[in-house]
Structure formats: C-alpha cells, structure tokens
Amino acid sequence: MRKRTSLLLLALSLTSFVTLCALRGAPMADLLVYRAEGAAVAHGTDLYGFTVTEWRLPATYPPFAAVLFVPATWLSVPALKAAFLAGNALLLAVFVALSARLASRPLRLPPHLPLLCAATAAALWLEPVFQTLLFGQINLAVACLALWDLTRPAGARAKGLALGISAGIKLTPAVFVAYLLLRGRAREAVTAVAAFGGTVALGAVLLPSASADFWTRRLYETGRVGKAWIVDNQSLRGLAARALGDPEPGLLWVLPAAAVAVAGLALAARARRDSHGILLTAFTALLVCPVSWTHHWVWCVPLLAVLLAEGRTRTAALVALVFTARTIWLVPHAGALDLELPWWQQPLAAAYPLLVLGLAISYDSMISRCPIVSTEQTGKSTCPSRSFRSARR
C-alpha cells in the first residue's frame, strides 16, 4: 500500500510539473544553449561567438563541457526537451539517494523505494530543483557526480576522479579540492586535480582555439552569464548590489566574500562530520561565486536530508520553507527594479544567502562551545550535542 501511494505521489508530482511546463511553453533556454554549443563543436564554428534564444544567451562552460553536449544535436528540440526532463527527474531521485547516503541513512532498494519516491516527489517543488528542470539545466548531473564521489568509502578506487570531471564541466565543484586538502585527504585531492587537468587537456586537443579563448578571456567575463544584480543571483555579490543599489559594488562585496570564503572553509575543515564539511563547502562556494543563480542551489536537497537525519526537524522545516516560498519572485524585479528595493524587501530578495549565513553562524557557535575531533578519524564524539547524538543513533 505504501509503495503504491508513494508511486502515485511521484506520478502526480511529475504530471503536475509537466503540465506547468506545457502551460508555460517549457522554454528550457539553457538546454538550447547546450545544444548550440554541441552544434558549434560538431560544425567547427566559434564556440564563444554566438548567442541563442530571445534572451541572447552565450556559451559559458569550458570546451570540455561543449564536447559532451554534441549528442544534444542528434535529437529534435521537442525530443531533447522531453529527454532532459525525464533525465533530470531520474537524476533527482539519484541525488535524493546520495543525499541520504551523505546523511548516513542509505536508502536500500526495494525496501526503501516508497521513501525514495515520496522524497523525490517533494524535492521536485524546491525552487532550485524546479528551476533546474524548467531551464533544462545540468546542475543535478554535476552535483550527482560530485556528491557520489565525496560519499564513496575512504580508500575507494580512483576516489576524486568523478569530482575532477564535474569541475571540468562547471568549474565550481573545484572548491571541494580545497576541502579535501584541509581534511588531510591529499590523495583524493590529487586525483581530482589530475582528472580536472585531463578535461582541460582533452578540450585543448579537440578545441585548441576555443580553449585558448576560454581560459585566457571568457572565464573572466562574468557579465557573459547575465546581470549579477538581479534577484535571480543569490550570491553575496547579488545581495550587495541590491542592498547598495549599485550594479558594481566592487570591494564592498569582494572583501566580505573573501572573509566568508576563509571562514566557510575553516568551518568545513574542523567540521565534526564529513556531511557537515561537504555542505559547508558547497554553500561557501555558492555564496562567494560572483553569480549563483537560484537553480544552482540544489544543494538544499542534501542539506534537508542531513538535518532530518539528525533530528533537527524545526530547522529542516525552516529550510524547506525558504526554498519553496519563492520570496525572491515576490519583490519587484522587472527592468532595474531589483536595484530599487526598500530595506524591508531586501531579505525577501536574498533569502538563500541569508539563510545559509545564519545556519553557518549557528554552527560555528555550536562547535566553538563544544569542540570535537572529526568522527572520520576517531569514530567517537566528546560533545553531547543533540544533533550529533541524533546522527549517531
């Protein structure tokens, strides 16, 4: 009965989503960019010289990613959209399962199939996940690669390889190399760097001109990905720009971002559990990147899994509320109105970074009051904190 109910819930959730996509025309603008990148590689045209869709979107990923997009040209646009929608739904289920593994609550099939289906159906409506599917993004694929590798057993063969490949696709997972080094896992870090270097080398061999263009010029043109001050950008740069009413806040965001990067990685280095360190690293990256669109925040899924596994239901409820309330879309954001928000609308426009900063400060206060040696090294805790006791049950 539970299995039927959970499958029905998942089917209803997916059907509702597909219906909404149909009503909105399912633009999947980012998917069209990927397809155009694959076409540029296949036809030998300038990879970074085109724009597509009515929003004039350019290619922004490394040449290695563009090579992986070539198969997208083999399907018609409607068929490609359907394939991406189905693929992302499947990846969401995988991401939920990996999140459970991160939280030390692995979902074993078939006994836990009802729970997996129910969790996937619910996760679909988290705003970052919803937008990932709506835009035809690859966030879930990249996050699955990184999280699968990070949650593999210590000493697993080629551990770090998938992480390096994920960084070669979208760069930001490279921050986990710093995390591995800070945790004393040099072998994994070296493997990840080698894998990343391999993606760069492959891109250079297959697309020498595009590689030179990307690594010497396009990588530093943050304006190519869009206006960093709009509410879609939930990084510290977007927060600062809107709060100051200045599209170029300069040092007023760079200095706080640098401080957050140092503090976030320091917290990750002394985190009591690997799950905490991984999440702290992921959200630190999202905060300090110049642009972190709302759909980049799919790491809210493993965050919820860890909170629930540790018995922190109230915090989990708050996180779920913030990531489903969509307050960022309630404030005026047409044209340049994002830069003219009154003070009381600023928190609504920066809900994700403010939530994560609050959680990080709370976590820092907790471990400062009760320092603890990492459980990966000792397997024991000297701190009787509620969250850790719950996680050890």
mmCIF file of N, CA, C and O in Angstrom, residues 2-100:
data_model
loop_
_atom_site.group_PDB
_atom_site.id
_atom_site.type_symbol
_atom_site.label_atom_id
_atom_site.label_comp_id
_atom_site.label_asym_id
_atom_site.label_seq_id
_atom_site.Cartn_x
_atom_site.Cartn_y
_atom_site.Cartn_z
ATOM 1 N N ARG A 2 1.927 1.254 0.849
ATOM 2 C CA ARG A 2 2.808 2.401 0.914
ATOM 3 C C ARG A 2 3.520 2.596 -0.419
ATOM 4 O O ARG A 2 3.730 3.731 -0.868
ATOM 5 N N LYS A 3 3.900 1.479 -1.057
ATOM 6 C CA LYS A 3 4.587 1.570 -2.335
ATOM 7 C C LYS A 3 3.671 2.186 -3.386
ATOM 8 O O LYS A 3 4.099 3.072 -4.145
ATOM 9 N N ARG A 4 2.451 1.756 -3.430
ATOM 10 C CA ARG A 4 1.501 2.313 -4.408
ATOM 11 C C ARG A 4 1.252 3.788 -4.157
ATOM 12 O O ARG A 4 1.199 4.598 -5.089
ATOM 13 N N THR A 5 1.114 4.157 -2.891
ATOM 14 C CA THR A 5 0.855 5.555 -2.545
ATOM 15 C C THR A 5 2.019 6.440 -2.954
ATOM 16 O O THR A 5 1.831 7.530 -3.520
ATOM 17 N N SER A 6 3.248 5.990 -2.664
ATOM 18 C CA SER A 6 4.428 6.791 -2.991
ATOM 19 C C SER A 6 4.609 6.917 -4.502
ATOM 20 O O SER A 6 4.965 7.987 -5.009
ATOM 21 N N LEU A 7 4.360 5.829 -5.229
ATOM 22 C CA LEU A 7 4.453 5.885 -6.683
ATOM 23 C C LEU A 7 3.389 6.812 -7.266
ATOM 24 O O LEU A 7 3.651 7.554 -8.216
ATOM 25 N N LEU A 8 2.216 6.788 -6.689
ATOM 26 C CA LEU A 8 1.144 7.678 -7.129
ATOM 27 C C LEU A 8 1.509 9.134 -6.860
ATOM 28 O O LEU A 8 1.272 10.018 -7.697
ATOM 29 N N LEU A 9 2.111 9.378 -5.693
ATOM 30 C CA LEU A 9 2.532 10.732 -5.336
ATOM 31 C C LEU A 9 3.590 11.236 -6.312
ATOM 32 O O LEU A 9 3.527 12.386 -6.772
ATOM 33 N N LEU A 10 4.545 10.376 -6.648
ATOM 34 C CA LEU A 10 5.588 10.768 -7.601
ATOM 35 C C LEU A 10 4.988 11.034 -8.972
ATOM 36 O O LEU A 10 5.342 12.024 -9.635
ATOM 37 N N ALA A 11 4.094 10.166 -9.406
ATOM 38 C CA ALA A 11 3.456 10.353 -10.718
ATOM 39 C C ALA A 11 2.656 11.646 -10.754
ATOM 40 O O ALA A 11 2.684 12.395 -11.741
ATOM 41 N N LEU A 12 1.933 11.933 -9.664
ATOM 42 C CA LEU A 12 1.137 13.159 -9.587
ATOM 43 C C LEU A 12 2.038 14.382 -9.619
ATOM 44 O O LEU A 12 1.739 15.380 -10.291
ATOM 45 N N SER A 13 3.156 14.318 -8.894
ATOM 46 C CA SER A 13 4.088 15.434 -8.851
ATOM 47 C C SER A 13 4.685 15.703 -10.229
ATOM 48 O O SER A 13 4.736 16.845 -10.692
ATOM 49 N N LEU A 14 5.121 14.638 -10.912
ATOM 50 C CA LEU A 14 5.708 14.792 -12.239
ATOM 51 C C LEU A 14 4.677 15.269 -13.255
ATOM 52 O O LEU A 14 4.971 16.110 -14.105
ATOM 53 N N THR A 15 3.461 14.736 -13.144
ATOM 54 C CA THR A 15 2.399 15.156 -14.071
ATOM 55 C C THR A 15 2.082 16.631 -13.892
ATOM 56 O O THR A 15 1.901 17.368 -14.877
ATOM 57 N N SER A 16 2.018 17.074 -12.651
ATOM 58 C CA SER A 16 1.751 18.490 -12.364
ATOM 59 C C SER A 16 2.861 19.363 -12.931
ATOM 60 O O SER A 16 2.597 20.427 -13.512
ATOM 61 N N PHE A 17 4.104 18.901 -12.760
ATOM 62 C CA PHE A 17 5.222 19.684 -13.279
ATOM 63 C C PHE A 17 5.174 19.767 -14.800
ATOM 64 O O PHE A 17 5.362 20.834 -15.382
ATOM 65 N N VAL A 18 4.946 18.638 -15.460
ATOM 66 C CA VAL A 18 4.886 18.622 -16.917
ATOM 67 C C VAL A 18 3.752 19.521 -17.415
ATOM 68 O O VAL A 18 3.894 20.235 -18.417
ATOM 69 N N THR A 19 2.641 19.506 -16.700
ATOM 70 C CA THR A 19 1.515 20.366 -17.079
ATOM 71 C C THR A 19 1.903 21.832 -16.987
ATOM 72 O O THR A 19 1.595 22.631 -17.891
ATOM 73 N N LEU A 20 2.591 22.203 -15.914
ATOM 74 C CA LEU A 20 3.049 23.587 -15.764
ATOM 75 C C LEU A 20 4.022 23.957 -16.883
ATOM 76 O O LEU A 20 3.962 25.065 -17.422
ATOM 77 N N CYS A 21 4.917 23.027 -17.221
ATOM 78 C CA CYS A 21 5.857 23.281 -18.309
ATOM 79 C C CYS A 21 5.115 23.524 -19.626
ATOM 80 O O CYS A 21 5.464 24.415 -20.403
ATOM 81 N N ALA A 22 4.103 22.704 -19.864
ATOM 82 C CA ALA A 22 3.329 22.852 -21.098
ATOM 83 C C ALA A 22 2.607 24.195 -21.138
ATOM 84 O O ALA A 22 2.568 24.877 -22.170
ATOM 85 N N LEU A 23 2.047 24.598 -19.991
ATOM 86 C CA LEU A 23 1.333 25.875 -19.924
ATOM 87 C C LEU A 23 2.267 27.059 -20.121
ATOM 88 O O LEU A 23 1.875 28.088 -20.681
ATOM 89 N N ARG A 24 3.498 26.908 -19.662
ATOM 90 C CA ARG A 24 4.475 27.999 -19.774
ATOM 91 C C ARG A 24 5.307 27.898 -21.050
ATOM 92 O O ARG A 24 6.189 28.714 -21.292
ATOM 93 N N GLY A 25 5.039 26.893 -21.853
ATOM 94 C CA GLY A 25 5.771 26.748 -23.101
ATOM 95 C C GLY A 25 7.100 26.043 -22.963
ATOM 96 O O GLY A 25 7.809 25.847 -23.957
ATOM 97 N N ALA A 26 7.486 25.671 -21.755
ATOM 98 C CA ALA A 26 8.738 24.946 -21.496
ATOM 99 C C ALA A 26 9.899 25.508 -22.315
ATOM 100 O O ALA A 26 10.453 24.820 -23.174
ATOM 101 N N PRO A 27 10.293 26.756 -22.053
ATOM 102 C CA PRO A 27 11.362 27.352 -22.877
ATOM 103 C C PRO A 27 12.688 26.608 -22.789
ATOM 104 O O PRO A 27 13.395 26.467 -23.781
ATOM 105 N N MET A 28 13.038 26.105 -21.598
ATOM 106 C CA MET A 28 14.318 25.398 -21.390
ATOM 107 C C MET A 28 15.457 26.120 -22.113
ATOM 108 O O MET A 28 16.208 25.521 -22.909
ATOM 109 N N ALA A 29 15.622 27.397 -21.802
ATOM 110 C CA ALA A 29 16.590 28.239 -22.511
ATOM 111 C C ALA A 29 18.013 27.722 -22.395
ATOM 112 O O ALA A 29 18.780 27.736 -23.369
ATOM 113 N N ASP A 30 18.406 27.252 -21.212
ATOM 114 C CA ASP A 30 19.778 26.777 -21.039
ATOM 115 C C ASP A 30 20.038 25.525 -21.867
ATOM 116 O O ASP A 30 21.157 25.325 -22.380
ATOM 117 N N LEU A 31 19.033 24.685 -22.002
ATOM 118 C CA LEU A 31 19.176 23.484 -22.823
ATOM 119 C C LEU A 31 19.463 23.857 -24.275
ATOM 120 O O LEU A 31 20.268 23.205 -24.950
ATOM 121 N N LEU A 32 18.834 24.931 -24.746
ATOM 122 C CA LEU A 32 19.068 25.373 -26.115
ATOM 123 C C LEU A 32 20.488 25.900 -26.287
ATOM 124 O O LEU A 32 21.082 25.767 -27.370
ATOM 125 N N VAL A 33 21.039 26.486 -25.215
ATOM 126 C CA VAL A 33 22.435 26.928 -25.263
ATOM 127 C C VAL A 33 23.360 25.713 -25.368
ATOM 128 O O VAL A 33 24.299 25.695 -26.161
ATOM 129 N N TYR A 34 23.073 24.672 -24.559
ATOM 130 C CA TYR A 34 23.893 23.460 -24.615
ATOM 131 C C TYR A 34 23.857 22.857 -26.021
ATOM 132 O O TYR A 34 24.886 22.405 -26.544
ATOM 133 N N ARG A 35 22.669 22.824 -26.594
ATOM 134 C CA ARG A 35 22.529 22.257 -27.944
ATOM 135 C C ARG A 35 23.332 23.071 -28.960
ATOM 136 O O ARG A 35 23.976 22.507 -29.854
ATOM 137 N N ALA A 36 23.302 24.398 -28.798
ATOM 138 C CA ALA A 36 24.067 25.258 -29.706
ATOM 139 C C ALA A 36 25.567 25.066 -29.512
ATOM 140 O O ALA A 36 26.342 25.125 -30.477
ATOM 141 N N GLU A 37 25.993 24.816 -28.271
ATOM 142 C CA GLU A 37 27.409 24.542 -28.013
ATOM 143 C C GLU A 37 27.832 23.249 -28.702
ATOM 144 O O GLU A 37 28.903 23.174 -29.326
ATOM 145 N N GLY A 38 26.996 22.221 -28.567
ATOM 146 C CA GLY A 38 27.300 20.961 -29.245
ATOM 147 C C GLY A 38 27.369 21.136 -30.751
ATOM 148 O O GLY A 38 28.237 20.552 -31.411
ATOM 149 N N ALA A 39 26.477 21.963 -31.301
ATOM 150 C CA ALA A 39 26.471 22.206 -32.746
ATOM 151 C C ALA A 39 27.734 22.956 -33.171
ATOM 152 O O ALA A 39 28.300 22.688 -34.239
ATOM 153 N N ALA A 40 28.188 23.886 -32.332
ATOM 154 C CA ALA A 40 29.408 24.633 -32.649
ATOM 155 C C ALA A 40 30.611 23.697 -32.707
ATOM 156 O O ALA A 40 31.483 23.827 -33.577
ATOM 157 N N VAL A 41 30.654 22.737 -31.787
ATOM 158 C CA VAL A 41 31.747 21.762 -31.787
ATOM 159 C C VAL A 41 31.655 20.866 -33.022
ATOM 160 O O VAL A 41 32.651 20.620 -33.720
ATOM 161 N N ALA A 42 30.450 20.387 -33.309
ATOM 162 C CA ALA A 42 30.255 19.467 -34.431
ATOM 163 C C ALA A 42 30.564 20.118 -35.778
ATOM 164 O O ALA A 42 31.087 19.470 -36.686
ATOM 165 N N HIS A 43 30.254 21.416 -35.893
ATOM 166 C CA HIS A 43 30.415 22.099 -37.177
ATOM 167 C C HIS A 43 31.689 22.929 -37.253
ATOM 168 O O HIS A 43 31.967 23.561 -38.283
ATOM 169 N N GLY A 44 32.437 22.982 -36.144
ATOM 170 C CA GLY A 44 33.699 23.717 -36.162
ATOM 171 C C GLY A 44 33.555 25.219 -36.175
ATOM 172 O O GLY A 44 34.450 25.932 -36.648
ATOM 173 N N THR A 45 32.458 25.749 -35.637
ATOM 174 C CA THR A 45 32.255 27.200 -35.588
ATOM 175 C C THR A 45 32.707 27.761 -34.238
ATOM 176 O O THR A 45 33.044 27.019 -33.317
ATOM 177 N N ASP A 46 32.701 29.080 -34.131
ATOM 178 C CA ASP A 46 33.189 29.759 -32.926
ATOM 179 C C ASP A 46 32.298 29.415 -31.734
ATOM 180 O O ASP A 46 31.117 29.755 -31.700
ATOM 181 N N LEU A 47 32.876 28.757 -30.737
ATOM 182 C CA LEU A 47 32.106 28.292 -29.583
ATOM 183 C C LEU A 47 31.621 29.443 -28.709
ATOM 184 O O LEU A 47 30.546 29.345 -28.113
ATOM 185 N N TYR A 48 32.373 30.513 -28.638
ATOM 186 C CA TYR A 48 32.013 31.605 -27.730
ATOM 187 C C TYR A 48 31.616 32.882 -28.477
ATOM 188 O O TYR A 48 31.593 33.968 -27.904
ATOM 189 N N GLY A 49 31.274 32.720 -29.736
ATOM 190 C CA GLY A 49 30.912 33.889 -30.522
ATOM 191 C C GLY A 49 29.442 33.990 -30.866
ATOM 192 O O GLY A 49 29.031 34.919 -31.570
ATOM 193 N N PHE A 50 28.617 33.061 -30.378
ATOM 194 C CA PHE A 50 27.196 33.073 -30.737
ATOM 195 C C PHE A 50 26.327 33.394 -29.527
ATOM 196 O O PHE A 50 26.768 33.308 -28.370
ATOM 197 N N THR A 51 25.086 33.753 -29.795
ATOM 198 C CA THR A 51 24.050 33.854 -28.760
ATOM 199 C C THR A 51 22.793 33.210 -29.322
ATOM 200 O O THR A 51 22.561 33.225 -30.544
ATOM 201 N N VAL A 52 21.983 32.619 -28.435
ATOM 202 C CA VAL A 52 20.751 31.962 -28.858
ATOM 203 C C VAL A 52 19.606 32.365 -27.947
ATOM 204 O O VAL A 52 19.828 32.910 -26.857
ATOM 205 N N THR A 53 18.406 32.052 -28.350
ATOM 206 C CA THR A 53 17.140 32.357 -27.677
ATOM 207 C C THR A 53 16.869 33.858 -27.683
ATOM 208 O O THR A 53 17.754 34.668 -28.007
ATOM 209 N N GLU A 54 15.667 34.214 -27.286
ATOM 210 C CA GLU A 54 15.290 35.633 -27.269
ATOM 211 C C GLU A 54 16.066 36.430 -26.230
ATOM 212 O O GLU A 54 16.116 37.662 -26.281
ATOM 213 N N TRP A 55 16.704 35.722 -25.290
ATOM 214 C CA TRP A 55 17.496 36.389 -24.252
ATOM 215 C C TRP A 55 18.959 36.537 -24.663
ATOM 216 O O TRP A 55 19.771 37.012 -23.877
ATOM 217 N N ARG A 56 19.294 36.108 -25.864
ATOM 218 C CA ARG A 56 20.650 36.236 -26.418
ATOM 219 C C ARG A 56 21.691 35.649 -25.457
ATOM 220 O O ARG A 56 22.624 36.325 -25.019
ATOM 221 N N LEU A 57 21.527 34.384 -25.151
ATOM 222 C CA LEU A 57 22.405 33.705 -24.202
ATOM 223 C C LEU A 57 23.629 33.126 -24.916
ATOM 224 O O LEU A 57 23.498 32.454 -25.938
ATOM 225 N N PRO A 58 24.843 33.348 -24.359
ATOM 226 C CA PRO A 58 26.055 32.806 -24.966
ATOM 227 C C PRO A 58 26.504 31.517 -24.279
ATOM 228 O O PRO A 58 25.967 31.118 -23.246
ATOM 229 N N ALA A 59 27.515 30.883 -24.813
ATOM 230 C CA ALA A 59 28.131 29.725 -24.172
ATOM 231 C C ALA A 59 29.021 30.217 -23.033
ATOM 232 O O ALA A 59 29.745 31.206 -23.184
ATOM 233 N N THR A 60 28.973 29.534 -21.895
ATOM 234 C CA THR A 60 29.752 29.969 -20.732
ATOM 235 C C THR A 60 30.578 28.852 -20.104
ATOM 236 O O THR A 60 31.372 29.115 -19.207
ATOM 237 N N TYR A 61 30.403 27.608 -20.554
ATOM 238 C CA TYR A 61 31.112 26.482 -19.952
ATOM 239 C C TYR A 61 32.433 26.220 -20.674
ATOM 240 O O TYR A 61 32.640 26.651 -21.802
ATOM 241 N N PRO A 62 33.345 25.466 -20.031
ATOM 242 C CA PRO A 62 34.621 25.129 -20.676
ATOM 243 C C PRO A 62 34.411 24.292 -21.934
ATOM 244 O O PRO A 62 33.362 23.660 -22.107
ATOM 245 N N PRO A 63 35.397 24.252 -22.819
ATOM 246 C CA PRO A 63 35.283 23.461 -24.055
ATOM 247 C C PRO A 63 34.977 21.992 -23.809
ATOM 248 O O PRO A 63 34.259 21.365 -24.596
ATOM 249 N N PHE A 64 35.494 21.415 -22.726
ATOM 250 C CA PHE A 64 35.217 20.013 -22.413
ATOM 251 C C PHE A 64 33.721 19.769 -22.296
ATOM 252 O O PHE A 64 33.205 18.760 -22.790
ATOM 253 N N ALA A 65 33.004 20.688 -21.627
ATOM 254 C CA ALA A 65 31.555 20.546 -21.488
ATOM 255 C C ALA A 65 30.877 20.617 -22.846
ATOM 256 O O ALA A 65 29.934 19.866 -23.123
ATOM 257 N N ALA A 66 31.357 21.508 -23.697
ATOM 258 C CA ALA A 66 30.756 21.649 -25.025
ATOM 259 C C ALA A 66 30.884 20.354 -25.826
ATOM 260 O O ALA A 66 29.973 19.977 -26.573
ATOM 261 N N VAL A 67 32.002 19.659 -25.660
ATOM 262 C CA VAL A 67 32.182 18.374 -26.344
ATOM 263 C C VAL A 67 31.129 17.372 -25.878
ATOM 264 O O VAL A 67 30.570 16.611 -26.680
ATOM 265 N N LEU A 68 30.830 17.382 -24.588
ATOM 266 C CA LEU A 68 29.825 16.465 -24.048
ATOM 267 C C LEU A 68 28.424 16.795 -24.553
ATOM 268 O O LEU A 68 27.534 15.930 -24.510
ATOM 269 N N PHE A 69 28.224 18.029 -25.017
ATOM 270 C CA PHE A 69 26.894 18.437 -25.484
ATOM 271 C C PHE A 69 26.627 18.065 -26.940
ATOM 272 O O PHE A 69 25.517 18.275 -27.437
ATOM 273 N N VAL A 70 27.601 17.521 -27.640
ATOM 274 C CA VAL A 70 27.411 17.180 -29.053
ATOM 275 C C VAL A 70 26.215 16.256 -29.266
ATOM 276 O O VAL A 70 25.420 16.463 -30.205
ATOM 277 N N PRO A 71 26.007 15.206 -28.437
ATOM 278 C CA PRO A 71 24.832 14.339 -28.652
ATOM 279 C C PRO A 71 23.504 15.084 -28.595
ATOM 280 O O PRO A 71 22.498 14.565 -29.122
ATOM 281 N N ALA A 72 23.470 16.257 -27.972
ATOM 282 C CA ALA A 72 22.219 17.020 -27.907
ATOM 283 C C ALA A 72 21.768 17.461 -29.294
ATOM 284 O O ALA A 72 20.591 17.790 -29.490
ATOM 285 N N THR A 73 22.680 17.461 -30.263
ATOM 286 C CA THR A 73 22.318 17.882 -31.625
ATOM 287 C C THR A 73 21.684 16.748 -32.420
ATOM 288 O O THR A 73 21.192 16.977 -33.520
ATOM 289 N N TRP A 74 21.702 15.552 -31.860
ATOM 290 C CA TRP A 74 21.176 14.405 -32.596
ATOM 291 C C TRP A 74 19.656 14.295 -32.496
ATOM 292 O O TRP A 74 19.045 13.500 -33.205
ATOM 293 N N LEU A 75 19.056 15.049 -31.591
ATOM 294 C CA LEU A 75 17.609 14.990 -31.385
ATOM 295 C C LEU A 75 16.958 16.300 -31.796
ATOM 296 O O LEU A 75 17.592 17.364 -31.761
ATOM 297 N N SER A 76 15.700 16.226 -32.152
ATOM 298 C CA SER A 76 14.939 17.451 -32.388
ATOM 299 C C SER A 76 14.755 18.165 -31.058
ATOM 300 O O SER A 76 14.889 17.560 -29.986
ATOM 301 N N VAL A 77 14.438 19.436 -31.120
ATOM 302 C CA VAL A 77 14.287 20.212 -29.880
ATOM 303 C C VAL A 77 13.195 19.631 -28.974
ATOM 304 O O VAL A 77 13.418 19.461 -27.766
ATOM 305 N N PRO A 78 11.999 19.314 -29.492
ATOM 306 C CA PRO A 78 10.972 18.725 -28.610
ATOM 307 C C PRO A 78 11.430 17.417 -27.974
ATOM 308 O O PRO A 78 11.197 17.182 -26.782
ATOM 309 N N ALA A 79 12.078 16.554 -28.757
ATOM 310 C CA ALA A 79 12.559 15.278 -28.215
ATOM 311 C C ALA A 79 13.650 15.506 -27.184
ATOM 312 O O ALA A 79 13.710 14.814 -26.158
ATOM 313 N N LEU A 80 14.517 16.492 -27.427
ATOM 314 C CA LEU A 80 15.593 16.806 -26.482
ATOM 315 C C LEU A 80 15.030 17.328 -25.167
ATOM 316 O O LEU A 80 15.500 16.962 -24.088
ATOM 317 N N LYS A 81 14.021 18.163 -25.240
ATOM 318 C CA LYS A 81 13.385 18.679 -24.026
ATOM 319 C C LYS A 81 12.765 17.555 -23.208
ATOM 320 O O LYS A 81 12.903 17.509 -21.983
ATOM 321 N N ALA A 82 12.085 16.639 -23.905
ATOM 322 C CA ALA A 82 11.466 15.511 -23.206
ATOM 323 C C ALA A 82 12.534 14.632 -22.558
ATOM 324 O O ALA A 82 12.384 14.185 -21.413
ATOM 325 N N ALA A 83 13.625 14.400 -23.283
ATOM 326 C CA ALA A 83 14.706 13.567 -22.747
ATOM 327 C C ALA A 83 15.360 14.228 -21.541
ATOM 328 O O ALA A 83 15.665 13.564 -20.538
ATOM 329 N N PHE A 84 15.561 15.533 -21.598
ATOM 330 C CA PHE A 84 16.172 16.245 -20.482
ATOM 331 C C PHE A 84 15.255 16.261 -19.271
ATOM 332 O O PHE A 84 15.715 16.130 -18.128
ATOM 333 N N LEU A 85 13.977 16.417 -19.507
ATOM 334 C CA LEU A 85 13.023 16.428 -18.400
ATOM 335 C C LEU A 85 13.022 15.065 -17.702
ATOM 336 O O LEU A 85 13.096 14.991 -16.459
ATOM 337 N N ALA A 86 12.961 13.997 -18.472
ATOM 338 C CA ALA A 86 12.982 12.652 -17.894
ATOM 339 C C ALA A 86 14.323 12.369 -17.216
ATOM 340 O O ALA A 86 14.375 11.798 -16.115
ATOM 341 N N GLY A 87 15.400 12.776 -17.862
ATOM 342 C CA GLY A 87 16.716 12.555 -17.292
ATOM 343 C C GLY A 87 16.926 13.290 -15.989
ATOM 344 O O GLY A 87 17.489 12.749 -15.027
ATOM 345 N N ASN A 88 16.468 14.537 -15.922
ATOM 346 C CA ASN A 88 16.613 15.313 -14.689
ATOM 347 C C ASN A 88 15.745 14.755 -13.567
ATOM 348 O O ASN A 88 16.131 14.798 -12.394
ATOM 349 N N ALA A 89 14.575 14.232 -13.917
ATOM 350 C CA ALA A 89 13.726 13.605 -12.898
ATOM 351 C C ALA A 89 14.424 12.381 -12.307
ATOM 352 O O ALA A 89 14.404 12.161 -11.084
ATOM 353 N N LEU A 90 15.055 11.601 -13.177
ATOM 354 C CA LEU A 90 15.801 10.432 -12.707
ATOM 355 C C LEU A 90 17.006 10.858 -11.874
ATOM 356 O O LEU A 90 17.301 10.271 -10.820
ATOM 357 N N LEU A 91 17.713 11.896 -12.327
ATOM 358 C CA LEU A 91 18.864 12.406 -11.581
ATOM 359 C C LEU A 91 18.453 12.940 -10.213
ATOM 360 O O LEU A 91 19.210 12.821 -9.244
ATOM 361 N N LEU A 92 17.265 13.505 -10.126
ATOM 362 C CA LEU A 92 16.783 13.990 -8.836
ATOM 363 C C LEU A 92 16.631 12.823 -7.864
ATOM 364 O O LEU A 92 17.006 12.944 -6.681
ATOM 365 N N ALA A 93 16.094 11.706 -8.343
ATOM 366 C CA ALA A 93 15.973 10.526 -7.480
ATOM 367 C C ALA A 93 17.353 10.035 -7.035
ATOM 368 O O ALA A 93 17.550 9.658 -5.877
ATOM 369 N N VAL A 94 18.316 10.055 -7.959
ATOM 370 C CA VAL A 94 19.687 9.654 -7.609
ATOM 371 C C VAL A 94 20.266 10.625 -6.586
ATOM 372 O O VAL A 94 20.923 10.214 -5.616
ATOM 373 N N PHE A 95 20.022 11.914 -6.779
ATOM 374 C CA PHE A 95 20.534 12.934 -5.860
ATOM 375 C C PHE A 95 19.926 12.785 -4.470
ATOM 376 O O PHE A 95 20.610 12.956 -3.460
ATOM 377 N N VAL A 96 18.644 12.445 -4.418
ATOM 378 C CA VAL A 96 17.991 12.191 -3.131
ATOM 379 C C VAL A 96 18.650 10.995 -2.442
ATOM 380 O O VAL A 96 18.928 11.029 -1.237
ATOM 381 N N ALA A 97 18.908 9.937 -3.207
ATOM 382 C CA ALA A 97 19.552 8.747 -2.640
ATOM 383 C C ALA A 97 20.961 9.059 -2.149
ATOM 384 O O ALA A 97 21.378 8.610 -1.076
ATOM 385 N N LEU A 98 21.706 9.847 -2.914
ATOM 386 C CA LEU A 98 23.052 10.241 -2.496
ATOM 387 C C LEU A 98 23.004 11.141 -1.263
ATOM 388 O O LEU A 98 23.885 11.068 -0.393
ATOM 389 N N SER A 99 21.984 11.978 -1.186
ATOM 390 C CA SER A 99 21.815 12.850 -0.018
ATOM 391 C C SER A 99 21.551 12.017 1.228
ATOM 392 O O SER A 99 22.052 12.320 2.317
ATOM 393 N N ALA A 100 20.760 10.965 1.074
ATOM 394 C CA ALA A 100 20.516 10.053 2.202
ATOM 395 C C ALA A 100 21.801 9.357 2.613
ATOM 396 O O ALA A 100 22.062 9.158 3.810
#
